[in-house]
């Protein structure tokens, strides 16, 4: 075997592998290089370098009892485990562990949909259930509930919410961890624990009230390594009757400030789904002078940007609004939004989009009448998992940095030029320019995206990306912007930036980690938390 | 001094008291019986008995640094601390500690409103800020944001959300812990930690994105004892432009089942504020035969209940709906709700209520036109803190048990007679009858209320209540219904019911507690979590 966990001798590892085989069946333990290929991060910036973190083996349990057995075996042999649910986790490190030599616990076989309630609007699923699985279950039974799903749809509700993933519908349901309700977890000692009302034997509200009684540890299991989540509940959105879209455009660069304020109002009042911001000026990207202007050190002046807009008769900014609900409510909300914005911003325009009964038919799902919207997002906006994202994402792979920035126009302008300047020296296409728009996937916050390509056979270019990633994490943090989610190889760097009071939060987590997992077997390094025996101090 | 912490000698205690005085000023340390009177639970069922838990002293810091100093002194002298924010906590144990002899850390002086943002819709406040304080701050500045406040308004956002309190407006904002965003906490070692984006020095989105990076320990500080929360952020509801009410009545007992289903749909679609259920048949309570029927062992038959309704020309159930938003949206949502329910339930009626521009004037706040609504709730429904609750709550005091039950009509019917039967032997007015309606304060769950009176000078009656409390906790748990919040004296009994897998959740918390607070000084017993040295095994 090429790869071993740190500090584990070959004989000991082989004994553990045999024990895993006894627990789950030998056909569900993988150790050959060929079998372990799918457990490498194929989007890695450090592919085939000494920094790549690879698994020593993988084991695929089918039941909670098998997960318990695996954890107990790992504890006896001090084997680090790295649990994954299902899906690919592309751009975030794939299935590869934080610690080289960890054994992957692949939960994909635990793919049972345990309950979907269309009157109380929730689901309870095992960790290996994908969005496609759950969607199919709902469709086959004709249940009137929607998923809020991320792209692509092969991911799992459990894995995505534990990574704090986001979607495209109502603000509440877009926060996948926030919309989770109740967990079953296998702890480092092999015991099964349930959170929230699940801690009450025979509880009948496990998926209705998430806190239970006393403290709630659920947050420790998201982007964390305090247990292996085997079941999880989710609130589901009642299927709306109607869907409507509308577009607002504003003429001047600084009109964006008022546009954001009012859209914040609409969103926080739960009157709209995900608002999609863009700058129509991005159409001028073919013009070299324009490109130079929008990437100018310190950012362009408002007047020069407004000149481009007026000369080309383009709005400076636009936002696409989406409405869900009864047909008349969708109309009332669109009329309110458009009348208010037109009153607030001179020169703003409102273009009514589509108005469609839900569920959309296949043609409606794939085709968007208004010219301003890419159809790949339509599926997600309708609670339908899809693989359409691959139409716009490079097949080469990518890696990502996703800073959370304040939800104001001013903050967007500042982040545009600060991050543009930070990346100037790297030979990459510009990700941050004066026409970069924020994403409003998170319920109450803006996010920007830096997602440079990764190349399987071009280590030199990947090395540039690798350095750019480290730089942008640092510069963003210096401006108070933190990453919400990172590829495995960057998690320590990101965690380092969350350093208030000499890393008080990380030290608190480390104290809890050493108590809950004294052998340090559960996902060492995940979320920047290392167990005592593997802790490296910077 | 009459009361000492367990295992602490008088001399050691006096040394600690002197040190507290040095840290915060002697005038802010309270030890006399007179000064400690306000720190007793005046609503205690065990008032003046050996079971009453009283403080040995109280100390009132003004700054985070003083809180740190107090914790460090307590650690040196092994003094148990019990932090409180402000307000009364009536019915939940008042300010009195779980552990007799604890020193109260009274945070009422830390009452600074640090930030309110009306464009990003959040507040950051210290622990001693009351709802009244924050409301006044907002009003004085004319900010267009609403609080979601509980009754009475003298409580604090920090304390209420840490107790997982609830309010009366939009479903998202009603979950006060769920709508919190970012904490500052003093840990048992005296260090200051910030959660979420607050862990990033200079973070500019502390109140916009609650999770930060890596695991999130925030849930451990709610109903828990892992730290003293000194600052906390909250999402605020944008002030709506309009408010509308409407009443739906249904003729037959079992119509309640469909009524609940459809109201669940409205609520989970974020189309309504708090729906207020009631049974108009409660008007027949003066009739002894009716009283016997609705408290019949096993519950009454549907036919006999329907006969009362038809003979008295009363609906069996009603729900009052509340709508917030643009005026046309409120109207569209009311029309949708009423048309749908009238179509689904034969004999249902819809009565449009008021339609008022927001903010309501003083007369509108205090007077409700429609006859079906008590005005004391109007303030809360408008985000206005008040003391109006005391118009309907007994001055004698009360204690409470609040089981979470499934959000279905069938579950309500079952809980009515099961809990009625459980309390039959106790000499108390009936709390659970066939006309008891569920509360929909929690975002996605129903709650029932058992809130018997407590008498300062009638220990015999209090003893009955005390036994009834213990019984109802037990019987509810046997049926899968758990309490969400308990008076201090009942917290162990409630925690005992959350016993899945031999108390796996509590044992996990105990493991974390012993690591994070090895001396066991922070609120021993809170939420049912005791530190090792004070742990009693049942």
XYZ file of N, CA and C in Angstrom, chain B residues 253 256 277-302 304-305 308 316-317 403 405 409-424 426 428-439 447-451 472 481:
213
model
N -65.654 19.816 14.579
C -64.434 19.543 15.330
C -63.288 19.075 14.430
N -60.726 21.022 12.037
C -59.461 21.580 12.530
C -58.262 20.953 11.814
N -54.807 30.404 16.972
C -55.919 29.440 17.006
C -56.734 29.592 18.287
N -58.024 29.305 18.204
C -58.879 29.247 19.399
C -60.113 28.425 19.059
N -60.823 27.998 20.111
C -62.128 27.369 19.899
C -63.204 28.275 20.468
N -64.111 28.785 19.638
C -65.216 29.610 20.149
C -66.101 28.841 21.129
N -66.016 27.511 21.119
C -66.815 26.721 22.070
C -66.383 26.982 23.513
N -65.202 27.543 23.697
C -64.743 27.861 25.047
C -65.717 28.814 25.746
N -66.539 29.497 24.972
C -67.550 30.393 25.549
C -68.584 29.623 26.385
N -68.670 28.308 26.186
C -69.663 27.499 26.907
C -69.135 26.974 28.234
N -67.963 27.430 28.613
C -67.289 26.909 29.804
C -68.148 27.020 31.071
N -69.105 27.966 31.100
C -69.962 28.108 32.273
C -70.941 26.946 32.444
N -71.117 26.170 31.415
C -72.069 25.048 31.421
C -71.377 23.802 31.980
N -71.889 23.285 33.098
C -71.224 22.170 33.783
C -71.186 20.921 32.910
N -72.257 20.668 32.154
C -72.255 19.506 31.275
C -71.167 19.630 30.211
N -71.044 20.837 29.677
C -70.005 21.075 28.665
C -68.635 20.833 29.266
N -68.436 21.369 30.483
C -67.126 21.194 31.138
C -66.829 19.709 31.331
N -67.834 18.958 31.708
C -67.631 17.511 31.907
C -67.287 16.832 30.577
N -67.936 17.290 29.522
C -67.701 16.676 28.202
C -66.269 16.910 27.724
N -65.829 18.153 27.846
C -64.513 18.478 27.261
C -63.354 17.970 28.116
N -63.667 17.454 29.296
C -62.601 16.899 30.146
C -62.820 15.409 30.400
N -63.675 14.814 29.608
C -63.995 13.390 29.712
C -62.737 12.521 29.563
N -62.599 11.488 30.379
C -61.442 10.590 30.191
C -61.399 10.069 28.750
N -60.239 10.149 28.146
C -60.105 9.718 26.749
C -60.601 10.735 25.743
N -61.195 11.825 26.222
C -61.685 12.865 25.314
C -63.089 12.585 24.826
N -63.824 13.631 24.427
C -65.197 13.463 23.945
C -65.220 12.911 22.524
N -66.392 12.437 22.112
C -66.565 12.044 20.717
C -66.758 13.273 19.840
N -66.433 13.145 18.542
C -66.620 14.272 17.630
C -68.088 14.705 17.588
N -70.531 14.529 19.801
C -71.056 15.331 20.916
C -70.502 16.744 20.885
N -69.245 16.905 20.453
C -68.696 18.249 20.334
C -69.404 19.025 19.216
N -72.747 20.455 20.371
C -72.624 21.738 21.083
C -72.480 22.891 20.093
N -66.622 25.446 15.626
C -65.800 24.598 16.499
C -64.418 25.206 16.716
N -63.871 25.800 15.667
C -62.516 26.352 15.734
C -62.436 27.646 14.943
N -44.966 21.811 26.292
C -44.571 20.720 25.392
C -44.700 21.108 23.922
N -45.551 19.839 20.369
C -46.311 18.715 19.809
C -46.341 18.833 18.286
N -53.761 18.576 13.453
C -54.973 18.570 14.256
C -55.073 17.304 15.090
N -54.706 16.163 14.505
C -54.795 14.896 15.232
C -53.930 14.923 16.491
N -52.733 15.476 16.378
C -51.838 15.524 17.542
C -52.418 16.421 18.628
N -53.071 17.509 18.228
C -53.692 18.389 19.221
C -54.788 17.629 19.963
N -55.643 16.930 19.217
C -56.725 16.174 19.862
C -56.158 15.154 20.859
N -55.104 14.459 20.438
C -54.520 13.435 21.301
C -53.927 14.072 22.572
N -53.177 15.141 22.390
C -52.533 15.775 23.543
C -53.571 16.339 24.510
N -54.677 16.848 23.967
C -55.725 17.393 24.837
C -56.155 16.370 25.881
N -56.517 15.161 25.430
C -57.077 14.223 26.413
C -56.002 13.478 27.198
N -54.846 13.243 26.575
C -53.772 12.569 27.323
C -53.317 13.441 28.496
N -53.107 14.721 28.239
C -52.617 15.594 29.307
C -53.738 15.946 30.288
N -54.967 16.015 29.803
C -56.112 16.208 30.701
C -56.178 15.042 31.690
N -56.066 13.828 31.163
C -56.111 12.656 32.038
C -54.939 12.642 33.025
N -53.783 13.060 32.553
C -52.591 13.024 33.409
C -52.734 13.946 34.615
N -53.525 14.999 34.461
C -53.639 16.005 35.519
C -54.919 15.865 36.336
N -55.723 14.835 36.013
C -57.051 14.712 36.617
C -56.999 14.671 38.141
N -55.062 16.043 40.202
C -54.581 17.234 40.903
C -55.679 18.282 40.969
N -56.480 21.310 40.312
C -56.098 22.485 39.523
C -57.194 22.741 38.512
N -57.305 23.994 38.048
C -58.277 24.226 36.975
C -57.797 23.462 35.743
N -58.707 23.008 34.891
C -58.282 22.208 33.738
C -57.498 23.052 32.724
N -56.299 22.621 32.412
C -55.505 23.317 31.397
C -55.651 22.679 30.025
N -55.924 21.402 30.025
C -56.027 20.689 28.752
C -57.440 20.125 28.643
N -58.168 20.615 27.657
C -59.531 20.146 27.417
C -59.708 20.006 25.906
N -60.898 19.572 25.514
C -61.165 19.389 24.079
C -61.262 20.721 23.333
N -61.199 21.849 24.058
C -61.198 23.143 23.355
C -59.863 23.879 23.521
N -58.866 23.186 24.020
C -57.534 23.800 24.136
C -56.906 23.920 22.751
N -56.454 25.120 22.440
C -55.845 25.358 21.121
C -54.324 25.389 21.245
N -53.643 24.992 20.182
C -52.173 25.051 20.198
C -51.691 26.473 19.915
N -50.490 26.763 20.375
C -49.840 28.026 20.033
C -48.868 27.786 18.891
N -47.058 24.304 20.227
C -46.710 24.227 21.636
C -48.009 24.306 22.426
N -48.089 23.562 23.507
C -49.199 23.730 24.442
C -48.653 24.396 25.702
N -49.552 24.865 26.551
C -49.123 25.590 27.751
C -49.830 25.037 28.988
N -49.019 24.661 29.962
C -49.529 24.343 31.293
C -48.886 25.368 32.220
N -49.684 26.301 32.747
C -49.112 27.391 33.536
C -49.929 27.624 34.802
N -46.679 15.870 34.648
C -46.994 16.214 33.257
C -45.741 16.126 32.376
N -43.695 14.006 23.486
C -43.793 15.469 23.511
C -42.810 16.015 24.541
